[in-house]
Coordinates of N, CA, C and O in Angstrom, one line a residue:
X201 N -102.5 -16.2 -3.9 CA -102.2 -16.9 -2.6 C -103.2 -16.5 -1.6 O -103.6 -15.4 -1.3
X202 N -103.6 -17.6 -1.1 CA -104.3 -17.3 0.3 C -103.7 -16.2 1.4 O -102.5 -16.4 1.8
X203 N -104.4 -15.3 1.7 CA -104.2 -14.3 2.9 C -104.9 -15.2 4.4 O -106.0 -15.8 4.4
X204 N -103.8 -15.0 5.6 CA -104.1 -15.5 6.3 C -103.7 -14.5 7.6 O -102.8 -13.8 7.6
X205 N -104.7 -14.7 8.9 CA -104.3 -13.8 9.6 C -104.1 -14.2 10.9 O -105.2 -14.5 11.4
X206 N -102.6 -14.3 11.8 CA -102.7 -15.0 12.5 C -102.1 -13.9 13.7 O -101.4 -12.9 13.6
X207 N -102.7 -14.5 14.9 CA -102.9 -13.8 16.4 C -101.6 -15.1 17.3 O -101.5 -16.3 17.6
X208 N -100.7 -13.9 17.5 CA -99.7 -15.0 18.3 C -99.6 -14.1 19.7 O -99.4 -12.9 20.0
X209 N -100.0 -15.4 20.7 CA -99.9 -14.5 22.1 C -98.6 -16.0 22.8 O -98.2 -17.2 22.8
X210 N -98.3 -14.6 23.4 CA -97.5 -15.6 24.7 C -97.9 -14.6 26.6 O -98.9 -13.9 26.9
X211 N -96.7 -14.9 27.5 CA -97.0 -14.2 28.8 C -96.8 -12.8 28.1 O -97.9 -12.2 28.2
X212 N -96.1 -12.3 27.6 CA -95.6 -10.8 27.9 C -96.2 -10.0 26.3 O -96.2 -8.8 26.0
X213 N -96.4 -11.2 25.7 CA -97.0 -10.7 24.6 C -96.0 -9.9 23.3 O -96.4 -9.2 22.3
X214 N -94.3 -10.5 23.6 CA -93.6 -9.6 22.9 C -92.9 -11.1 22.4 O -93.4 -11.9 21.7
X215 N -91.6 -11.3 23.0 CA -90.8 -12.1 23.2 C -91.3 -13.4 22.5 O -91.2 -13.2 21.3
X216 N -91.6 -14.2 22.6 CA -92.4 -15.6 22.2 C -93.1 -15.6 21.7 O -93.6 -16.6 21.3
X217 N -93.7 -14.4 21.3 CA -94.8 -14.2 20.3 C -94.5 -14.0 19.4 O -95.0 -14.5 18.4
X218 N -93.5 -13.3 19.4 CA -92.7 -12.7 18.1 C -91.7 -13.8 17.4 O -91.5 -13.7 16.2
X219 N -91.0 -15.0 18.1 CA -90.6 -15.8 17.6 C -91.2 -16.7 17.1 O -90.9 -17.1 16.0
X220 N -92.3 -17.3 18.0 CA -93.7 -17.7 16.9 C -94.1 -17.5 15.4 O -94.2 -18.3 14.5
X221 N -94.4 -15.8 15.6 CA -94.6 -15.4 14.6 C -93.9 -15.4 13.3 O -94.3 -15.4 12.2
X222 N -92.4 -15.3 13.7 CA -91.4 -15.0 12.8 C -91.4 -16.8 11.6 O -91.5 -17.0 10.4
X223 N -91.3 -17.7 13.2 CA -90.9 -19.0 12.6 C -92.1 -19.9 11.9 O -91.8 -21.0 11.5
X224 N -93.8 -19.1 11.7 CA -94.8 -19.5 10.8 C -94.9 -18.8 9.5 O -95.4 -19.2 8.5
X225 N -94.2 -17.3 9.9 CA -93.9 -16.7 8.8 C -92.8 -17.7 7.4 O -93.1 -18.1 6.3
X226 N -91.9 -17.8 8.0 CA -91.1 -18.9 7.5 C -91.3 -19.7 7.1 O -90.6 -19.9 6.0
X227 N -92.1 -20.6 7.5 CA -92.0 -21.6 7.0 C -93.7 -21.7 6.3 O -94.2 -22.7 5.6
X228 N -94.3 -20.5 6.5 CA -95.2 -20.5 5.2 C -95.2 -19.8 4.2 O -96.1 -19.7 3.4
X229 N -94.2 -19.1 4.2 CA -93.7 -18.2 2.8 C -93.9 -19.1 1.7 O -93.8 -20.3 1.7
X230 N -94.2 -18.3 0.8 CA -94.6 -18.9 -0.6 C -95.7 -19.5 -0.7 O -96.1 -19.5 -1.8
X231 N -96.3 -20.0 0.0 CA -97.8 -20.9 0.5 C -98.9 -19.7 0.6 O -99.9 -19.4 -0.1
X232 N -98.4 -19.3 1.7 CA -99.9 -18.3 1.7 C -99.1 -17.0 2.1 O -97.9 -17.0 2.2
X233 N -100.2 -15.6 2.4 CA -99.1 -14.0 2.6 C -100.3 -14.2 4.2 O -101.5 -14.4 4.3
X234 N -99.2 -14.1 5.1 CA -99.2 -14.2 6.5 C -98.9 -12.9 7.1 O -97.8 -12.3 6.8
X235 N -99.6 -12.5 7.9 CA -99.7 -11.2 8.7 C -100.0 -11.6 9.8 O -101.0 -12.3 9.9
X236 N -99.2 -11.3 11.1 CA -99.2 -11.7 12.0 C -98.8 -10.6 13.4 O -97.8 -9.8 13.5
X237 N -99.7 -10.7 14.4 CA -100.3 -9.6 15.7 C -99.5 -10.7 17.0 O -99.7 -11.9 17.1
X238 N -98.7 -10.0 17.8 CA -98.5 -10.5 18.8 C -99.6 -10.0 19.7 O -100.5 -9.2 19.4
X239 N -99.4 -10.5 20.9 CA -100.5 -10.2 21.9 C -100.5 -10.9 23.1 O -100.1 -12.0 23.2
X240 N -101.0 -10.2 24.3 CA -100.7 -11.4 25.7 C -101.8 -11.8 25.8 O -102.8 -11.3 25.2
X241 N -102.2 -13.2 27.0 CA -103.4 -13.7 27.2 C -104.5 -12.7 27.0 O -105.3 -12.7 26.2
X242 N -104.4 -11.5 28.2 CA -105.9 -10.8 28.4 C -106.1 -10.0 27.5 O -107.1 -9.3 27.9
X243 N -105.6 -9.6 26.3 CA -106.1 -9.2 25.1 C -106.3 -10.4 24.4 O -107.1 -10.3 23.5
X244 N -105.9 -11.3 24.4 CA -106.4 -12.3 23.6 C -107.9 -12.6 23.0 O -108.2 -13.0 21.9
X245 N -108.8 -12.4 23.9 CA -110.2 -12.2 23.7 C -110.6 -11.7 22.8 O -110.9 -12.2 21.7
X246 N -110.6 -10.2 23.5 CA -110.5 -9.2 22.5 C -110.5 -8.9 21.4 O -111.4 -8.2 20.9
X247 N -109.2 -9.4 20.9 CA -108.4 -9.5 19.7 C -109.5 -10.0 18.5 O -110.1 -9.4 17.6
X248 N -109.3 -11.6 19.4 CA -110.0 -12.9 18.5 C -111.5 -12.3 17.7 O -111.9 -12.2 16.5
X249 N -112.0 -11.9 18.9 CA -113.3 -11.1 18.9 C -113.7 -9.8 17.5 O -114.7 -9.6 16.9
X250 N -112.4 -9.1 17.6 CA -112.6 -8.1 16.5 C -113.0 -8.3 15.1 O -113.3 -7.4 14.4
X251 N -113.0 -10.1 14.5 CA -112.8 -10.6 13.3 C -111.7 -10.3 12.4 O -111.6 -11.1 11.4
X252 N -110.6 -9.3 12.5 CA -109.2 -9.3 12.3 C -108.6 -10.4 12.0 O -107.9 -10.3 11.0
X253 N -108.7 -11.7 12.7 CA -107.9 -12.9 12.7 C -108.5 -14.1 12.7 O -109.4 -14.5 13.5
X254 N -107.7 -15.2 11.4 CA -108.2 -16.4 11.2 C -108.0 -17.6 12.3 O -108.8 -18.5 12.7
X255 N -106.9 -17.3 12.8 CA -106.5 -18.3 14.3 C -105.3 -17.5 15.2 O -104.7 -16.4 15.1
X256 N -105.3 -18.4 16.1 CA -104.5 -17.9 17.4 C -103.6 -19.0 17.4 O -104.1 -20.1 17.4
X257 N -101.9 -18.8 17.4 CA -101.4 -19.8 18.2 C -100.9 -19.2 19.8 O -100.6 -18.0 20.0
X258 N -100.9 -20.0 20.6 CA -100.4 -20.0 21.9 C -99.3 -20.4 22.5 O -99.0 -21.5 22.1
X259 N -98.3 -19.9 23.4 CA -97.1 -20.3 24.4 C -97.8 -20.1 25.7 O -96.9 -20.1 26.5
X260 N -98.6 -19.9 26.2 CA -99.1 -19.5 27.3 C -100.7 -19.7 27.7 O -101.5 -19.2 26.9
X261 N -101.1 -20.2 28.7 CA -102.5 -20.7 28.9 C -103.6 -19.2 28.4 O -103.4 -18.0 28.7
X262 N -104.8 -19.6 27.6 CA -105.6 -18.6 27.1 C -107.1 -18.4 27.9 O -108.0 -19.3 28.0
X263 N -107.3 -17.2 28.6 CA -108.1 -17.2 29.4 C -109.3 -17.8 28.5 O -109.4 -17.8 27.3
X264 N -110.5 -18.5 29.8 CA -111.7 -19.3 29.2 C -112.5 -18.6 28.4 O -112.8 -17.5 29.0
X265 N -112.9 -18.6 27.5 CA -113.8 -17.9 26.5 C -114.3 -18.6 25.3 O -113.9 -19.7 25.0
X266 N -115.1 -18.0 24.5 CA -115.8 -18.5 23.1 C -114.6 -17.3 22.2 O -114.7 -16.1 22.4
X267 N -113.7 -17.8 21.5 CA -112.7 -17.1 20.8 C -113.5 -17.0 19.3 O -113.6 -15.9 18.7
X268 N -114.0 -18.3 18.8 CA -115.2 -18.0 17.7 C -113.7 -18.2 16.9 O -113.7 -17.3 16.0
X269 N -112.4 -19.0 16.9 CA -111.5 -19.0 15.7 C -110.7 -20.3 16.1 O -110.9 -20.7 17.3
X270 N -110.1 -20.8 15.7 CA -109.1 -21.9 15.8 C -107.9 -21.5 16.7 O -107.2 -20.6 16.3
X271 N -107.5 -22.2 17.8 CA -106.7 -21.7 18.7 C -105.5 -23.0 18.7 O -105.8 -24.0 19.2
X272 N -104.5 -22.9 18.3 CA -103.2 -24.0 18.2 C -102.0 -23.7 19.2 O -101.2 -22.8 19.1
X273 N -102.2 -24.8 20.4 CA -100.7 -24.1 21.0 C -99.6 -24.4 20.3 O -99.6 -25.5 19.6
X274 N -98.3 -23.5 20.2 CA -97.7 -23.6 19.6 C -96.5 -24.0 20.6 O -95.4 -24.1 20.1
X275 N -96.6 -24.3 22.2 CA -95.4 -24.1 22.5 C -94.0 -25.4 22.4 O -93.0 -25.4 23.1
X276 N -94.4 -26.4 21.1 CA -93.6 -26.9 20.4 C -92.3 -26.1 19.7 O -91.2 -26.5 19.4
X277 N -93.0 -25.0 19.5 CA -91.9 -23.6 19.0 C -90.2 -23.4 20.1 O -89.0 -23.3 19.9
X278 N -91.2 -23.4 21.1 CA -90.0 -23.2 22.1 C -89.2 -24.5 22.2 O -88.0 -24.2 22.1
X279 N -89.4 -25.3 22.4 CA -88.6 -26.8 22.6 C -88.3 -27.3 21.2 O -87.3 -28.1 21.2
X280 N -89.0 -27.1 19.9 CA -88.5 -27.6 19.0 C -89.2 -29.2 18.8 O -89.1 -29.7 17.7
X281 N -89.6 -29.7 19.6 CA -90.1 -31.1 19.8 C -91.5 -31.3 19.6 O -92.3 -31.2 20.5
X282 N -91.6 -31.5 18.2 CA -93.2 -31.6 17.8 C -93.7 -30.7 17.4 O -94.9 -30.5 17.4
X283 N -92.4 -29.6 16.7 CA -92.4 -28.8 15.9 C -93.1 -29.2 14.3 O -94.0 -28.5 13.8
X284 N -92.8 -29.9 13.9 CA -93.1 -30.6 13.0 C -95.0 -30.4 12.5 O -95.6 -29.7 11.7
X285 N -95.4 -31.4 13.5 CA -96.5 -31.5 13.7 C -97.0 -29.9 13.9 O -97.7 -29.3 13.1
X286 N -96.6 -29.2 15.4 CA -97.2 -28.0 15.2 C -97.7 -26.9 13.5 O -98.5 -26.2 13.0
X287 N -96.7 -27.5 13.1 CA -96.7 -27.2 11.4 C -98.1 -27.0 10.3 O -98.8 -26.1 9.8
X288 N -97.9 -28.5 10.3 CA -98.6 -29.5 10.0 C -100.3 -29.2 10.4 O -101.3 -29.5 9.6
X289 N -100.3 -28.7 11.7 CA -101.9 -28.7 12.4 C -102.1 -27.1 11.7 O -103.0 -26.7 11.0
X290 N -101.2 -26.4 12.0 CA -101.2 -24.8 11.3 C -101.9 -25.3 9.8 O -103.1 -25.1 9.6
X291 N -101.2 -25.8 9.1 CA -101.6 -25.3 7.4 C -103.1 -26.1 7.7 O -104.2 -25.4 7.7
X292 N -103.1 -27.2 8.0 CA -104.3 -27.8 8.0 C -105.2 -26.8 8.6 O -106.0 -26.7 7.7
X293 N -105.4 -26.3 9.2 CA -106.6 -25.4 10.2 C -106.7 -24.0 9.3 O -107.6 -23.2 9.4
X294 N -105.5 -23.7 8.4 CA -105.7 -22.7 7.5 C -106.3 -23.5 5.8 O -107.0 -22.7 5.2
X295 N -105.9 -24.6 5.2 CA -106.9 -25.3 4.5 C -108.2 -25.2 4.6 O -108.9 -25.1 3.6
X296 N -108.9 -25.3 6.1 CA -109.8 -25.5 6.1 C -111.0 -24.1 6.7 O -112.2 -24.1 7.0
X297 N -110.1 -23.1 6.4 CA -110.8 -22.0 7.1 C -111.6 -21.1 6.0 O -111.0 -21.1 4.9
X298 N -112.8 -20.5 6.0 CA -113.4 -20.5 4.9 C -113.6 -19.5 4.4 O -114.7 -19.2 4.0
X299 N -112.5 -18.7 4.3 CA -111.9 -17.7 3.3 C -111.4 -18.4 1.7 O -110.9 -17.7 0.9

């Protein structure tokens, strides 16, 4: 299975990140082995930066920068409305990542 490595920020970096994370864990079990970093905006850089991580999803605006990875907001997560699709844009952007 594909190894994939995903960077979940929200404001506080705990809370919404972690339910993010839980609910891509989920629903890509069996698909690929997902490992997943919460984190708040101003480490976000950072993070991206280290090469650690194949993409970023988001609940919260990401300070301006060259992240150099695929950045998906996710905050469909929280409302549930276009959840679907957030899905959808995930596997696709990990299809296409070139590991």
């Amino acid at each position: 299975m594909k190894k994939v490595s995903i960077l979940s920020v929200c404001g506080s970096g705990t809370v919404t990140s972690s339910m993010v994370a839980g609910k891509l864990k989920e629903k890509l079990k069996g698909k690929y082995v997902v490992s997943t970093t919460e984190a708040r905006p101003t480490a976000a850089l950072n993070l991206a930066k280290s090469g650690r991580f194949d993409l970023i999803t988001f609940t919260s605006p990401l300070p301006a920068g060259d992240y150099g990875i695929p950045a998906i907001n996710a905050f469909a997560c929280l409302t549930g409305m276009g959840e679907d699709k957030f899905f959808e844009d995930v596997i696709k952007t990990i299809e296409n990542l070139p590991k």
